[in-house]
mmCIF file of C-alpha atoms and ligand atoms in Angstrom:
data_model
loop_
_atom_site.group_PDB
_atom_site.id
_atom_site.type_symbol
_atom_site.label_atom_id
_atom_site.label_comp_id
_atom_site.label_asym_id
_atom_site.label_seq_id
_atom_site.Cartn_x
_atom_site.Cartn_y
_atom_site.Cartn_z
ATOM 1 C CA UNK F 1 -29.854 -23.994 2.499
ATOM 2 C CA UNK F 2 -26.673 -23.520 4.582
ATOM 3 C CA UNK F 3 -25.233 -20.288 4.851
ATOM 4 C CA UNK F 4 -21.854 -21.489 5.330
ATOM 5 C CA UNK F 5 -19.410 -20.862 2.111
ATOM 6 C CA UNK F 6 -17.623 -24.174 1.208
ATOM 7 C CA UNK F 7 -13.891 -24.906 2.211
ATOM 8 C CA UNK F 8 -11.026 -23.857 0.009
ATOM 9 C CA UNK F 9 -9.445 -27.372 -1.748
ATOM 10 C CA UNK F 10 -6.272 -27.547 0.429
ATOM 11 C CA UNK F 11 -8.457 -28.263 3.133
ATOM 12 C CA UNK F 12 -10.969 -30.263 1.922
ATOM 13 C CA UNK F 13 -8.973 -33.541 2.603
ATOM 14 C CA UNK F 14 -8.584 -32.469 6.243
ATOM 15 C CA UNK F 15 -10.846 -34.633 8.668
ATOM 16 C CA UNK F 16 -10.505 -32.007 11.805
ATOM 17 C CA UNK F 17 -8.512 -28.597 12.438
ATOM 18 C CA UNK F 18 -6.330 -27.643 15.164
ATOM 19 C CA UNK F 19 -5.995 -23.713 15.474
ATOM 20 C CA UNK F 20 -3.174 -21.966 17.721
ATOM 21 C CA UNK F 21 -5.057 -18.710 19.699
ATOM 22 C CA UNK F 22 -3.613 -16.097 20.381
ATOM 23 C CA UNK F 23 -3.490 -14.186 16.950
ATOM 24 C CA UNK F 24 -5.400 -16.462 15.081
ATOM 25 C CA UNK F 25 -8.590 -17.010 16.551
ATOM 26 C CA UNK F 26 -8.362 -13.851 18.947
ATOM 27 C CA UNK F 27 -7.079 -10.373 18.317
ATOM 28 C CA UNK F 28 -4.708 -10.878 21.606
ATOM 29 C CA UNK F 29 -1.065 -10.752 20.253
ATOM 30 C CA UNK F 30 -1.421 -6.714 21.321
ATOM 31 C CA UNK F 31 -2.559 -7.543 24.719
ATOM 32 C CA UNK F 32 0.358 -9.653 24.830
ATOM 33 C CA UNK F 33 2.921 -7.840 23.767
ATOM 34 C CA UNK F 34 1.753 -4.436 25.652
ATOM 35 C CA UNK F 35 1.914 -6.938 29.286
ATOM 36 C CA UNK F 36 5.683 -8.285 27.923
ATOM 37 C CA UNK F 37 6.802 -4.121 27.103
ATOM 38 C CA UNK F 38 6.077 -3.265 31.139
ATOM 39 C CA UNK F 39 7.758 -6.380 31.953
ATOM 40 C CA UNK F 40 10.888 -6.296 30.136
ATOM 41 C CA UNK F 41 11.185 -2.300 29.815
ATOM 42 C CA UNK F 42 11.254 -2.583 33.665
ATOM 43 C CA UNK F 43 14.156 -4.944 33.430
ATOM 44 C CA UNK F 44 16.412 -3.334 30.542
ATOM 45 C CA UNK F 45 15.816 0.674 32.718
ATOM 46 C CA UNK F 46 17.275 -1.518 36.106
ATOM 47 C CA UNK F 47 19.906 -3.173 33.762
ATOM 48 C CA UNK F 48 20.900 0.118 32.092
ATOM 49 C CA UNK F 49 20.054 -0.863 28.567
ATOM 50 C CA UNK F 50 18.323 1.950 26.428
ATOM 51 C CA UNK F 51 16.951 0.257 23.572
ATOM 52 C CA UNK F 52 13.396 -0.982 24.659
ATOM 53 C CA UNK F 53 11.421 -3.905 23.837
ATOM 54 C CA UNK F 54 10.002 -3.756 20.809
ATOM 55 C CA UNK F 55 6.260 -4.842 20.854
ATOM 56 C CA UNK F 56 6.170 -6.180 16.645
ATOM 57 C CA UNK F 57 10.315 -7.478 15.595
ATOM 58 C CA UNK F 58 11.162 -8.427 19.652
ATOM 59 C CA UNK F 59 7.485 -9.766 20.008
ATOM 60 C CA UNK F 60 7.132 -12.089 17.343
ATOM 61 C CA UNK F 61 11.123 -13.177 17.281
ATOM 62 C CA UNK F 62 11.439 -14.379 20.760
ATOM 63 C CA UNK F 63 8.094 -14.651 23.090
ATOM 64 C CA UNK F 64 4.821 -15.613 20.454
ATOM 65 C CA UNK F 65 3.695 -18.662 21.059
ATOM 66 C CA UNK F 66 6.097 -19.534 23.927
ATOM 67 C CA UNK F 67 5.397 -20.648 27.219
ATOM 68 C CA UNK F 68 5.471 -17.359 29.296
ATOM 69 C CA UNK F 69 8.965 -18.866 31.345
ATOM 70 C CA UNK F 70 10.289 -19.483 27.424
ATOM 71 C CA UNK F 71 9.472 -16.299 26.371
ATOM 72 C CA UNK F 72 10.986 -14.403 29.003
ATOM 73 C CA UNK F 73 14.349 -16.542 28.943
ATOM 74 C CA UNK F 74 14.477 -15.776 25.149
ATOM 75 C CA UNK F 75 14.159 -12.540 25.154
ATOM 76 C CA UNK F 76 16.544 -11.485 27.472
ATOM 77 C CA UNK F 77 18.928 -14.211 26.522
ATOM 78 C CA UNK F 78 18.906 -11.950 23.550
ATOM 79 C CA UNK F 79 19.694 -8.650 25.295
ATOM 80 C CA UNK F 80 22.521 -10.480 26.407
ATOM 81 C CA UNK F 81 20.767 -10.160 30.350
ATOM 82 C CA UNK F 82 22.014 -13.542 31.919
ATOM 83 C CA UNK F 83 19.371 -13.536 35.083
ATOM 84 C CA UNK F 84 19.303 -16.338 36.933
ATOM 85 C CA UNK F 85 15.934 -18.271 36.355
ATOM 86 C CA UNK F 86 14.225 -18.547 40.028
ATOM 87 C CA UNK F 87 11.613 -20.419 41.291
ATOM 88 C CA UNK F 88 7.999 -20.809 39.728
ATOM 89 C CA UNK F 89 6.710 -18.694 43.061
ATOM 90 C CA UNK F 90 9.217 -15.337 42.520
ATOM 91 C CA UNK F 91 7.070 -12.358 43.198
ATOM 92 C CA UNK F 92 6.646 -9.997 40.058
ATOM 93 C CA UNK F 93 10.294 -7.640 39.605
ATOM 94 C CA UNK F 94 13.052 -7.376 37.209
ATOM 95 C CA UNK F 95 15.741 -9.821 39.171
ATOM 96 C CA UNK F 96 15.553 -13.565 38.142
ATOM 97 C CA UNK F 97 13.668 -15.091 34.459
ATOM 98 C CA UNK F 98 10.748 -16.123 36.467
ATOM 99 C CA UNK F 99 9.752 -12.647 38.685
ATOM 100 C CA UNK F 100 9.767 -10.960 34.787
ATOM 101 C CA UNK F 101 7.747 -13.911 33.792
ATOM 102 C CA UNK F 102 5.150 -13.324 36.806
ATOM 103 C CA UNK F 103 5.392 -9.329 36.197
ATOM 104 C CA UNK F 104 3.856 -10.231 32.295
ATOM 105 C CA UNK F 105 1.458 -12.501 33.830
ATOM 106 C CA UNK F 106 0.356 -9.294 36.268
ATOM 107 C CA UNK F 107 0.340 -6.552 33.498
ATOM 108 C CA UNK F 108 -1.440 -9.018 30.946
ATOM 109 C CA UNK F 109 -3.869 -10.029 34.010
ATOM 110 C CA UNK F 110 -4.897 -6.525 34.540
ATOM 111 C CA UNK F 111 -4.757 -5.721 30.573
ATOM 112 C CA UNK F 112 -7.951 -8.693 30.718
ATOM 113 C CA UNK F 113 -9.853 -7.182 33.004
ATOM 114 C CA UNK F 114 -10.001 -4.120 30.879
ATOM 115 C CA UNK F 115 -12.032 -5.753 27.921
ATOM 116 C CA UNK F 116 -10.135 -9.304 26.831
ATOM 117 C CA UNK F 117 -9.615 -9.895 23.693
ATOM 118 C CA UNK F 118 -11.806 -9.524 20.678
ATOM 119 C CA UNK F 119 -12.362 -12.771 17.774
ATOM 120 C CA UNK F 120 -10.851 -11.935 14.350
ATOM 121 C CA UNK F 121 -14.211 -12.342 12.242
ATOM 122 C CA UNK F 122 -12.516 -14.288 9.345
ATOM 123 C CA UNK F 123 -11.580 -17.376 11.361
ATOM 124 C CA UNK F 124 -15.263 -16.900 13.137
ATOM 125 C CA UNK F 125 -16.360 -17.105 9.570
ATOM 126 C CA UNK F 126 -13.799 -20.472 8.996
ATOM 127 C CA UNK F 127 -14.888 -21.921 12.584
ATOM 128 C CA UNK F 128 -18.572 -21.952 10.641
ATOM 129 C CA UNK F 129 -17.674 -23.150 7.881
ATOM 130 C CA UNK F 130 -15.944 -26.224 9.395
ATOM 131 C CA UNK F 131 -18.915 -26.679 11.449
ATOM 132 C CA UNK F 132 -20.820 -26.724 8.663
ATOM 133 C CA UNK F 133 -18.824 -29.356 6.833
ATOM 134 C CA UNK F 134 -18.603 -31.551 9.858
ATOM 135 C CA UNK F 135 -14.980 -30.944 10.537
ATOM 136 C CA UNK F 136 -14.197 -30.840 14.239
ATOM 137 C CA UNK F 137 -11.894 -28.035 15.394
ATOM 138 C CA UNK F 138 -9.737 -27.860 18.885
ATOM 139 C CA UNK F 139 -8.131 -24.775 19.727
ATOM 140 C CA UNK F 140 -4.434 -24.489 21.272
ATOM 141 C CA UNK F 141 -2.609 -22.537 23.619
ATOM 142 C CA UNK F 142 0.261 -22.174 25.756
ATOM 143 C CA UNK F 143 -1.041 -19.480 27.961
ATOM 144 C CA UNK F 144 -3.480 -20.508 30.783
ATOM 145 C CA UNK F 145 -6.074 -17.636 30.043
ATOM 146 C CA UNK F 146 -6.680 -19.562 26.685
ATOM 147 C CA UNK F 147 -9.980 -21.033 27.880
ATOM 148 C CA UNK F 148 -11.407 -17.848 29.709
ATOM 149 C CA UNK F 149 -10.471 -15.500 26.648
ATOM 150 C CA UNK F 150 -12.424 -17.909 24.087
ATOM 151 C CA UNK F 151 -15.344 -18.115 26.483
ATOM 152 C CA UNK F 152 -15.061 -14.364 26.952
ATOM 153 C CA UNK F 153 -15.337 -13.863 22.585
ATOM 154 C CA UNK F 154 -17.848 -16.152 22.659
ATOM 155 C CA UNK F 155 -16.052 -19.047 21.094
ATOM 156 C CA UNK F 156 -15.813 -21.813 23.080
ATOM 157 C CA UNK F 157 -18.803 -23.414 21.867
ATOM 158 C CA UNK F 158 -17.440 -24.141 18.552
ATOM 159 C CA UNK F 159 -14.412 -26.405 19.402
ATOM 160 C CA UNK F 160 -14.705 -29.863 20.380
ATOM 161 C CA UNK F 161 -11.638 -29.713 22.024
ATOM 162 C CA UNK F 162 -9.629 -27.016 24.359
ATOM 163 C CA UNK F 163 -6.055 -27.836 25.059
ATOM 164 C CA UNK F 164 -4.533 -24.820 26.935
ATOM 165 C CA UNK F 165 -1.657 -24.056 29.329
ATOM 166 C CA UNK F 166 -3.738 -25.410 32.528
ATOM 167 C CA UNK F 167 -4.040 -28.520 30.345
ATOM 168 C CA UNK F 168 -0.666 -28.736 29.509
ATOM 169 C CA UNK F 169 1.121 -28.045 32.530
ATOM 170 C CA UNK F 170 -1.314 -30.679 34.396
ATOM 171 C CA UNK F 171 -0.045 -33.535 31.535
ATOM 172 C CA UNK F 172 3.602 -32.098 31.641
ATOM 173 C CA UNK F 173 3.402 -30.879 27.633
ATOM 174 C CA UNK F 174 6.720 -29.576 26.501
ATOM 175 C CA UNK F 175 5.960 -25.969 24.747
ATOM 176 C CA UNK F 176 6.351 -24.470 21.317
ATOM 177 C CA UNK F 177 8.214 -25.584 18.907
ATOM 178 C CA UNK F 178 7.906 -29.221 20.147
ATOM 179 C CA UNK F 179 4.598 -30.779 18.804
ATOM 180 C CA UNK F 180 3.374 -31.870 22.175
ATOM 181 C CA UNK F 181 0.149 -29.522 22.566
ATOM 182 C CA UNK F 182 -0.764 -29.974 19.012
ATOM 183 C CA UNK F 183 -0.802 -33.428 19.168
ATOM 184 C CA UNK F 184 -2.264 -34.170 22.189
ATOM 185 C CA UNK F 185 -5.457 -31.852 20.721
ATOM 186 C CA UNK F 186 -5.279 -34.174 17.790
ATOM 187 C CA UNK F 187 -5.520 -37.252 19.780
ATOM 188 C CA UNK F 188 -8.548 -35.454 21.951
ATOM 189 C CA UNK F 189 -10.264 -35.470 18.539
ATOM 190 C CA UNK F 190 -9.373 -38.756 17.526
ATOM 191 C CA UNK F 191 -7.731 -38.245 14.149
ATOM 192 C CA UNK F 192 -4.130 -38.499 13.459
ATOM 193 C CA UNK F 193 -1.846 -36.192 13.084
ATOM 194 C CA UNK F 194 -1.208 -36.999 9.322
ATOM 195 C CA UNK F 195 -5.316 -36.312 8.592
ATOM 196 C CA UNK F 196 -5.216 -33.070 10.353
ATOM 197 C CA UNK F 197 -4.366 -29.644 9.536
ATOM 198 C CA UNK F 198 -2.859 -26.712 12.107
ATOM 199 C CA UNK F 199 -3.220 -22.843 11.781
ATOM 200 C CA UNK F 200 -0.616 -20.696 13.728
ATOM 201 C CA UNK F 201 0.535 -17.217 12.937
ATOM 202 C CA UNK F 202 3.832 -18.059 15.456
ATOM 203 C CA UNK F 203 7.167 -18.873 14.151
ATOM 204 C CA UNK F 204 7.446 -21.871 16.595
ATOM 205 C CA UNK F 205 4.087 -22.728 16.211
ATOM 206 C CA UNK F 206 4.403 -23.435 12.707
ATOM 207 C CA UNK F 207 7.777 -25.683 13.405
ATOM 208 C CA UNK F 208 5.759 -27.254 15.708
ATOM 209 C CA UNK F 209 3.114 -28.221 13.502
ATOM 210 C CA UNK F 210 5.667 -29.229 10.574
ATOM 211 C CA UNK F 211 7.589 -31.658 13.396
ATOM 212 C CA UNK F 212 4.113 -33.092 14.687
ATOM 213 C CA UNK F 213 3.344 -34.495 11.271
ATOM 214 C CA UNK F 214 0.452 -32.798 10.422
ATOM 215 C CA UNK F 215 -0.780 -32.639 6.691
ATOM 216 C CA UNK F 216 -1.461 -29.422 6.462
ATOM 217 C CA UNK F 217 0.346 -26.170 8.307
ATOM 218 C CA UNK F 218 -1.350 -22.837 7.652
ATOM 219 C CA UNK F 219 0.819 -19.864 8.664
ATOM 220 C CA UNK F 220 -1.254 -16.540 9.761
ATOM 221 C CA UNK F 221 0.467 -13.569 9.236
ATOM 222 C CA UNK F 222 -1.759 -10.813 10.101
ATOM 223 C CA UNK F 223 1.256 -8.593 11.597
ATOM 224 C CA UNK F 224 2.459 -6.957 8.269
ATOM 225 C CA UNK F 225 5.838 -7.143 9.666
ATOM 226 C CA UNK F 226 8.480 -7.005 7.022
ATOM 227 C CA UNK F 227 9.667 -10.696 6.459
ATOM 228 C CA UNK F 228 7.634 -12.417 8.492
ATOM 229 C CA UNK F 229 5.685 -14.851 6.020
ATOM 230 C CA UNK F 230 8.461 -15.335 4.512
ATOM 231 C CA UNK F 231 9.767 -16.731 8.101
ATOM 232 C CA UNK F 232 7.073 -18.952 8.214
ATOM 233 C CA UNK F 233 7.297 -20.379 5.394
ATOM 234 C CA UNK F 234 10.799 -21.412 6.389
ATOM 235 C CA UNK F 235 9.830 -22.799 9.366
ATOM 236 C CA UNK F 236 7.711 -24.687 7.688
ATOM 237 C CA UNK F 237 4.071 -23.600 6.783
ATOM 238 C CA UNK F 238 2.855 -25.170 3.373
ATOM 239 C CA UNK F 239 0.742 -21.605 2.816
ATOM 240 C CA UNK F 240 0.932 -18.212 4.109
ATOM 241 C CA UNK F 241 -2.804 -16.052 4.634
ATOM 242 C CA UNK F 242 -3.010 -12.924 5.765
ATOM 243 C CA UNK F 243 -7.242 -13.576 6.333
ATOM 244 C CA UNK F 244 -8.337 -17.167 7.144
ATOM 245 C CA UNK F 245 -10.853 -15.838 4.488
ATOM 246 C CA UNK F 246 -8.649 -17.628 1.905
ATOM 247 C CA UNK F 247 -9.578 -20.708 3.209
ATOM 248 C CA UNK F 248 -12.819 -20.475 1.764
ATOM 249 C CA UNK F 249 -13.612 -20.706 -1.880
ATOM 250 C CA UNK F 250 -13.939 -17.079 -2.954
ATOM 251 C CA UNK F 251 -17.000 -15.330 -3.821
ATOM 252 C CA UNK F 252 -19.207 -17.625 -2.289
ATOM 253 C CA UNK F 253 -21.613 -16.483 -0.127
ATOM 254 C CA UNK F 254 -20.812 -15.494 3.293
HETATM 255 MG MG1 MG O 1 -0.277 -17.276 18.210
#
């Protein structure tokens, strides 16, 4: 008498499940991009630019899913602001890549302490399902709060397998869009690449997952942003959901 609704048939071939984070398993994408608006904003006022970071198009274009150092180089490469990148240790401010980078990390820091971030119920639904079917799950992430936001939803318990920013700076994991964090959480579950499936809602994450081999990339697009699925499905995602809903059979019992 399980409770659980059965899988959807794209993923019924899938022996385990490797789900990106931030967007997809927690509502944290506006946390994100509220810490990256101070950080940046501060930087394009002292560099005398007046068009400020936009939280959706600038957001999801050049900082989801990237390594917090990658995200900050990306976007201002785009603003045309060459700063010099500094050391890892640079004090928060506005003068090299890394002191923006460590001015996100302080905004987004105190943004957590506020009230973290809150689980989208459709993948807490999924996460059940999965369970129910017997299909391990890891979750991914490049940021190092990954661990400490799931525990704070009340999530970690059901993944097998954590592989966040602490893990991959420790093993030397190359970030988003190279494969390395997804398949390192595929190898902590013990089934290859080519028997798993990953769900990101990030335009690198989804090139990631394409270039790691896996059999099945599900693209999340829960930002309504005009031409965004469409984006990831160029990069690479074999379906496009808006709810993680859809990959359960509908109407069956929740
Ligand atoms: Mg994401």
């Amino acid at each position: 008498m399980s409770a659980a609704p059965p899988l959807a048939a794209c993923l019924r071939p899938v022996r385990a499940v490797v789900f990106d984070t931030d967007g997809v398993l927690l509502d944290s994408a506006g946390l994100h991009a509220a810490a990256w608006q101070q950080a940046f904003d501060a930087c394009l006022t002292a560099a005398g630019e007046a068009r400020p970071f936009d939280p959706v198009a600038d957001y999801l274009r050049h900082v989801d899913g990237r390594s917090r150092l990658d995200g900050a180089a990306a976007f201002l490469a785009s603003r045309g602001l060459a700063l010099p990148p500094g050391a890892r240790d640079d004090p928060p401010g506005t003068g090299t890549v890394a002191a923006v980078a460590a001015r996100k990390e302080q905004a987004f820091t105190a943004l957590l302490r506020e009230g973290g971030a809150a689980p989208w119920p459709d993948s807490v639904r999924l996460l059940h399902a999965l369970r129910a079917a017997g299909v391990p799950c890891a979750a991914v992430s490049a940021s190092r709060h990954a661990t400490e936001l799931l525990s704070g939803a009340g999530l970690l318990g059901l993944f097998a397998v954590v592989v966040d920013g602490r893990v991959a700076a420790r093993l030397g994991l190359s970030g988003k869009p190279d494969p390395a964090l997804f398949i390192e959480a595929a190898r902590r579950l013990a089934v290859p690449p080519r028997e798993a499936a990953v769900v990101e809602d990030a335009e690198v994450g989804v090139e990631a997952g394409r270039r790691g081999g896996f059999a099945l990339v599900v693209g999340v697009d829960r930002s309504g942003a005009q031409g965004h699925a469409a984006a990831l499905r160029r990069r690479g995602a074999d379906v496009v959901v808006d709810d993680l809903g859809d990959l359960l059979v509908p109407g069956a019992a929740p």
